[in-house]
CSV table of N, CA, C and O in Angstrom, one decimal:
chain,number,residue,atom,x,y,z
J,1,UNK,N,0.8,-1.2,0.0
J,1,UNK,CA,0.0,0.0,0.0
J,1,UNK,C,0.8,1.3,0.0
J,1,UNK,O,2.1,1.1,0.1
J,2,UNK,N,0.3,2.5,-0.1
J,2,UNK,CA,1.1,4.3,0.2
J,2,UNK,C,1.1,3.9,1.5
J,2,UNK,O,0.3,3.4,2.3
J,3,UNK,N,3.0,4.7,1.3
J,3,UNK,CA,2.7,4.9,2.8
J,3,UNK,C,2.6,6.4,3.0
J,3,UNK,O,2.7,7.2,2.1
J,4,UNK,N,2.2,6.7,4.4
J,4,UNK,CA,1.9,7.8,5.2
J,4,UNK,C,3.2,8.4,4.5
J,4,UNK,O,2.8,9.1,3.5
J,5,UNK,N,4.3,8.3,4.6
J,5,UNK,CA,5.7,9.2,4.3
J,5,UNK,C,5.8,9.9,3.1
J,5,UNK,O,6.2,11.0,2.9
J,6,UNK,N,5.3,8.8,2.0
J,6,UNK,CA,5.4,9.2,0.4
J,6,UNK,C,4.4,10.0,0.5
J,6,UNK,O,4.7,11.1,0.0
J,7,UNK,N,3.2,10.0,1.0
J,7,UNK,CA,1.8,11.1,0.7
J,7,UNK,C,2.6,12.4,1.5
J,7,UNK,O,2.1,13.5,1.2
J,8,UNK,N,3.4,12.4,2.2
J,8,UNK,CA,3.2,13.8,2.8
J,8,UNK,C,4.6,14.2,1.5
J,8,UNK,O,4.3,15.1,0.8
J,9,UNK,N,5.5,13.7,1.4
J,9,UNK,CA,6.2,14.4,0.8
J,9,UNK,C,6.0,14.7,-0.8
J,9,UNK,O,6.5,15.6,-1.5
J,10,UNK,N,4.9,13.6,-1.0
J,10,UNK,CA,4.1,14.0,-2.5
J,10,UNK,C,4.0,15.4,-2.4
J,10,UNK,O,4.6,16.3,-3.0
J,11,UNK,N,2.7,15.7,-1.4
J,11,UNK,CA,1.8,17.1,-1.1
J,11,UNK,C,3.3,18.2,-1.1
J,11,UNK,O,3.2,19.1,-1.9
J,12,UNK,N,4.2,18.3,-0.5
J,12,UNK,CA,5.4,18.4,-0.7
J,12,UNK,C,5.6,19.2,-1.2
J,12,UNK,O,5.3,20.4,-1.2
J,13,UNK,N,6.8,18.0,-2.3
J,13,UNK,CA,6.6,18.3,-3.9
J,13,UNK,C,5.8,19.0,-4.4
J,13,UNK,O,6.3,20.2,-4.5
J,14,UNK,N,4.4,18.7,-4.9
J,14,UNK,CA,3.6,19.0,-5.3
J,14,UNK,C,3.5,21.2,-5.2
J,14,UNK,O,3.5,22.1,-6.1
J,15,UNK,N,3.4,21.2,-4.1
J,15,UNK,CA,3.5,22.7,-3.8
J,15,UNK,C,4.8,23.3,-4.3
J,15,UNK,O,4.9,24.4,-4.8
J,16,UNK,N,6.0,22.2,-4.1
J,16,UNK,CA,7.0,23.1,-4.6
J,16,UNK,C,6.7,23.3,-6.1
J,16,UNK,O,6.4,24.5,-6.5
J,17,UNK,N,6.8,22.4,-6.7
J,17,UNK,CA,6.5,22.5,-8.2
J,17,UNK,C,5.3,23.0,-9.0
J,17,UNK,O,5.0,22.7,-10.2
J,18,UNK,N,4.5,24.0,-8.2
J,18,UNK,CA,3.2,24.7,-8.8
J,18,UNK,C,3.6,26.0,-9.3
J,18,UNK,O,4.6,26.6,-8.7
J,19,UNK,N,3.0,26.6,-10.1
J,19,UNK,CA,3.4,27.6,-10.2
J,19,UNK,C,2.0,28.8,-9.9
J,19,UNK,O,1.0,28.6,-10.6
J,20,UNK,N,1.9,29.6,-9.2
J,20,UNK,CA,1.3,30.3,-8.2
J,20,UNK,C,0.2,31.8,-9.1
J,20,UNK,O,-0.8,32.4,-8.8
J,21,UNK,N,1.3,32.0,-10.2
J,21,UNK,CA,1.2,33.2,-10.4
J,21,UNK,C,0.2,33.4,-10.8
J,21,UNK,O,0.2,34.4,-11.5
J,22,UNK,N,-1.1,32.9,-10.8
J,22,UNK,CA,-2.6,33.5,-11.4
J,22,UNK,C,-2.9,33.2,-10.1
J,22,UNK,O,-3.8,34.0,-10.0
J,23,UNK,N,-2.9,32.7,-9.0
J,23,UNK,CA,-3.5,32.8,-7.6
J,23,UNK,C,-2.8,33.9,-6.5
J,23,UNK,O,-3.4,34.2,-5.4
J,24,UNK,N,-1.4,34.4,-6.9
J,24,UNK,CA,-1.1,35.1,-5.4
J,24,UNK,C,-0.9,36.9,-6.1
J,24,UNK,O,-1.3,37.3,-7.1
J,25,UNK,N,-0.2,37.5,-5.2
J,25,UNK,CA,-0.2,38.7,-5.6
J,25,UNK,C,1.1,38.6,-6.5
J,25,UNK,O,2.0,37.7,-6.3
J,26,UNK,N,1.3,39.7,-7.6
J,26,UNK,CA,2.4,39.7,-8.8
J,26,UNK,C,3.6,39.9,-8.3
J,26,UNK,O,3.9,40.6,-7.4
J,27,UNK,N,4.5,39.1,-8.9
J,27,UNK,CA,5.8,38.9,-8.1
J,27,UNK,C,6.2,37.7,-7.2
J,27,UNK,O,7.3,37.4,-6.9
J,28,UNK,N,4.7,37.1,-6.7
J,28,UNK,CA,5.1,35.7,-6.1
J,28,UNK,C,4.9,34.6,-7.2
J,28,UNK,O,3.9,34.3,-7.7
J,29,UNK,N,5.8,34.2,-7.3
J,29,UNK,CA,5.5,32.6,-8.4
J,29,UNK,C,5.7,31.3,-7.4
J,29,UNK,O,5.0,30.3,-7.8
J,30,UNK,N,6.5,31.2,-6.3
J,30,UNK,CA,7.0,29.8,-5.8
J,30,UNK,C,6.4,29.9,-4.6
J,30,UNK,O,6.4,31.0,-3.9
J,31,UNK,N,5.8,28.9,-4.2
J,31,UNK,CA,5.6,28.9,-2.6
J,31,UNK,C,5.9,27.2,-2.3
J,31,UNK,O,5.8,26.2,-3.0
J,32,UNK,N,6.4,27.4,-0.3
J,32,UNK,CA,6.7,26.3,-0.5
J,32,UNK,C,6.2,26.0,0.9
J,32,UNK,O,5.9,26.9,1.7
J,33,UNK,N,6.0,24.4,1.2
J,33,UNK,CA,5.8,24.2,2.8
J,33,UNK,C,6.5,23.4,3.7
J,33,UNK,O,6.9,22.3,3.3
J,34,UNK,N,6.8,23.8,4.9
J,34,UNK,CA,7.3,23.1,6.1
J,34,UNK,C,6.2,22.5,6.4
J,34,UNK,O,5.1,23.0,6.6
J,35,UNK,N,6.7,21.1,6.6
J,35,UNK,CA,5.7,20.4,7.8
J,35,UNK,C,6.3,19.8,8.7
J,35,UNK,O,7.5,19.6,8.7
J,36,UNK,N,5.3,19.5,9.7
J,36,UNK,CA,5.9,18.8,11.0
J,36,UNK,C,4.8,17.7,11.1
J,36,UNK,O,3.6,18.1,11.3
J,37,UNK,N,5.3,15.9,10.9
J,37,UNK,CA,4.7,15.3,11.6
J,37,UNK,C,4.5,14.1,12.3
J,37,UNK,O,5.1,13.1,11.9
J,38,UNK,N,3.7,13.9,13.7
J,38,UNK,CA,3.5,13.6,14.4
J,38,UNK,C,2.6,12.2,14.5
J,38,UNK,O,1.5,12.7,14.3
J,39,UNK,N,2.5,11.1,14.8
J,39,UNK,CA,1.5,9.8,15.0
J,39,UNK,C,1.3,9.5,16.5
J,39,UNK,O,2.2,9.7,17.4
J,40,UNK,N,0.1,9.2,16.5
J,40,UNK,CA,-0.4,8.2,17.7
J,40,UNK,C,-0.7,7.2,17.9
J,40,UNK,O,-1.8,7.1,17.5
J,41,UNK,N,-0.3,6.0,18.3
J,41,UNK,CA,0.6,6.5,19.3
J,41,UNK,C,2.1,6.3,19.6
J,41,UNK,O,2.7,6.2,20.7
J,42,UNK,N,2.5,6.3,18.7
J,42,UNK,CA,4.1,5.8,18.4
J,42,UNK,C,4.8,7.3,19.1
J,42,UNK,O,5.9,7.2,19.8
J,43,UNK,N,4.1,8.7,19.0
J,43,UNK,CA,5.1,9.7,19.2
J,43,UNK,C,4.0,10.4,20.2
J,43,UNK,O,3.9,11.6,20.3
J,44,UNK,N,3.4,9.8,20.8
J,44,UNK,CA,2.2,10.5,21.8
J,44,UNK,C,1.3,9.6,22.4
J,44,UNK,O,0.9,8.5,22.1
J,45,UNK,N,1.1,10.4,23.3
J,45,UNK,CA,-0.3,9.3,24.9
J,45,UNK,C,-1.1,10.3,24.8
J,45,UNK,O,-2.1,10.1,25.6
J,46,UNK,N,-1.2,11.0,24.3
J,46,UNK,CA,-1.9,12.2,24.6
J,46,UNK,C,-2.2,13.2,23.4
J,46,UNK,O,-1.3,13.4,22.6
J,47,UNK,N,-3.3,13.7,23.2
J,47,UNK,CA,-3.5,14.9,21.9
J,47,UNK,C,-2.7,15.9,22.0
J,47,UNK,O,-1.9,16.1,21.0
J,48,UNK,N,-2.8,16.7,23.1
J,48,UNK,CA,-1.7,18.0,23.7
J,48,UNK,C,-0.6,17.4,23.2
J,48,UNK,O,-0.1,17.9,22.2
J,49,UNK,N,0.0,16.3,23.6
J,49,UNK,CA,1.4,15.8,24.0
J,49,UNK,C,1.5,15.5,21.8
J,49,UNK,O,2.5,16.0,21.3
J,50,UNK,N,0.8,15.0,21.2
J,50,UNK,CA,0.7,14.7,19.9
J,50,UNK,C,1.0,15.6,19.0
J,50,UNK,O,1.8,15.3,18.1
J,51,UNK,N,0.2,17.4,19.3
J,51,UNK,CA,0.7,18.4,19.2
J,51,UNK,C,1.6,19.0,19.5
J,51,UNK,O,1.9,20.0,18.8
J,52,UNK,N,2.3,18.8,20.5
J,52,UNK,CA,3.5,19.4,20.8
J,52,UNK,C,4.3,18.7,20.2
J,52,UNK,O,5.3,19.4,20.0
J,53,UNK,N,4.5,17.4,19.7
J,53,UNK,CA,5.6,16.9,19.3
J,53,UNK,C,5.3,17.3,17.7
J,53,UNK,O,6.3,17.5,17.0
J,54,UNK,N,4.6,17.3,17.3
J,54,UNK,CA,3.8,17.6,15.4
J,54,UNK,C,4.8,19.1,15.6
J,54,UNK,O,5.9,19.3,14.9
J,55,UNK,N,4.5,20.0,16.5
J,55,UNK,CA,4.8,21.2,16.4
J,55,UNK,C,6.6,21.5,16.6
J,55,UNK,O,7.4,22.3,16.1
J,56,UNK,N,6.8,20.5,17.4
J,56,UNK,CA,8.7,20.5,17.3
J,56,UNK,C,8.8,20.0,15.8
J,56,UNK,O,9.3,20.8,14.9
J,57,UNK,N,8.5,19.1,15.6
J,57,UNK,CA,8.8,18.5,14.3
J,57,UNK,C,8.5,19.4,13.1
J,57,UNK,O,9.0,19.3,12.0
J,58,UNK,N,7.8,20.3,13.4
J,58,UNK,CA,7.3,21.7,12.3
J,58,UNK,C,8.4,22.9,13.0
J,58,UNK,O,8.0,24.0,12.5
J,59,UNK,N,9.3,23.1,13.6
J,59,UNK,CA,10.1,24.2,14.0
J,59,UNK,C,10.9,23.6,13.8
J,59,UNK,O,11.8,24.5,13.6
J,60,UNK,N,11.6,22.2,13.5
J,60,UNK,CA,12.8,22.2,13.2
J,60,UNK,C,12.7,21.8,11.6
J,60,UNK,O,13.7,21.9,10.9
J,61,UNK,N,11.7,21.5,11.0
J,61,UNK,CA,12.1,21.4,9.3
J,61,UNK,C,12.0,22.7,9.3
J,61,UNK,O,12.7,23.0,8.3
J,62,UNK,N,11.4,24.3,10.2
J,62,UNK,CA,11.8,25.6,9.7
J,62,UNK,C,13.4,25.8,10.0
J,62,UNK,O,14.1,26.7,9.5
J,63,UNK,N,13.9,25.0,10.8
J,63,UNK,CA,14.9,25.5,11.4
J,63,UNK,C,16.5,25.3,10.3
J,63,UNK,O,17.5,26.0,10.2
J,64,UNK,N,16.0,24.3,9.6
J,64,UNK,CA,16.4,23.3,8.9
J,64,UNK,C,16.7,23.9,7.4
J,64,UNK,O,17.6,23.4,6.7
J,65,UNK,N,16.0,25.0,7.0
J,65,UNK,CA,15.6,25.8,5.8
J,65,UNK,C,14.5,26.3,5.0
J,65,UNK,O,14.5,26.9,3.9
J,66,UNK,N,13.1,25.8,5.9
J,66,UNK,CA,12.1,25.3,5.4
J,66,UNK,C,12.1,24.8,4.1
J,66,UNK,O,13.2,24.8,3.5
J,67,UNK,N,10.9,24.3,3.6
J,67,UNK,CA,10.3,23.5,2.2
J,67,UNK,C,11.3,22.3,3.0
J,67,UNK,O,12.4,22.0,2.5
J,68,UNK,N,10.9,21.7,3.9
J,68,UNK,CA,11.1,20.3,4.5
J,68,UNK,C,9.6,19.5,5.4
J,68,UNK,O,8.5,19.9,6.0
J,69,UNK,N,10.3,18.3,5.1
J,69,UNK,CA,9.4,17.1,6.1
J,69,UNK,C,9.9,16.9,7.2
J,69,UNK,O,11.0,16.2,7.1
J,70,UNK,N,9.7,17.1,8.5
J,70,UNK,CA,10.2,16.5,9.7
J,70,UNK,C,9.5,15.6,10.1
J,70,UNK,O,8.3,15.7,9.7
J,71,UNK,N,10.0,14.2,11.1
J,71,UNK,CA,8.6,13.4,11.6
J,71,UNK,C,9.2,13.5,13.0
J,71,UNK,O,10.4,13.7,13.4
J,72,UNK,N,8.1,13.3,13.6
J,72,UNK,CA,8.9,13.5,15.1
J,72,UNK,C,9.7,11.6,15.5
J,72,UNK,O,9.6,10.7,14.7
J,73,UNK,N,10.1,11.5,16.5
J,73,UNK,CA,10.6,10.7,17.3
J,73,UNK,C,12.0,10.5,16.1
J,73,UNK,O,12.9,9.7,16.4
């Protein structure tokens, strides 16, 4: 089957490689995304606790250069 890993970095991709310029204001063509993510319950006992680790995992692919995937644990 897909795994969880390939779909997020699909969506990814995908943003990196769009081209923007009939949806944003003139002058932006590229946009791109950091994500951070997190499973239950491999990386959490808890929702709060699920989020906070999703949320480190999303500060360090910014940290990192953004237009990255982090997963936590």
């Amino acid at each position: 089957g897909v795994q969880p890993r390939h779909c997020i970095e699909r969506v990814r991709y995908v943003v990196e490689r769009t081209d923007f310029r009939t949806l944003v204001p003139a002058g932006v063509a590229r946009i791109t995304v950091s994500i951070g993510v997190a499973t239950f319950p491999a990386n959490a006992s808890s929702e709060a606790e699920l989020f906070s680790q999703a949320t480190a995992a999303l500060q360090e692919s910014k940290r990192q250069g953004n237009n990255r995937t982090t997963f936590a644990g």
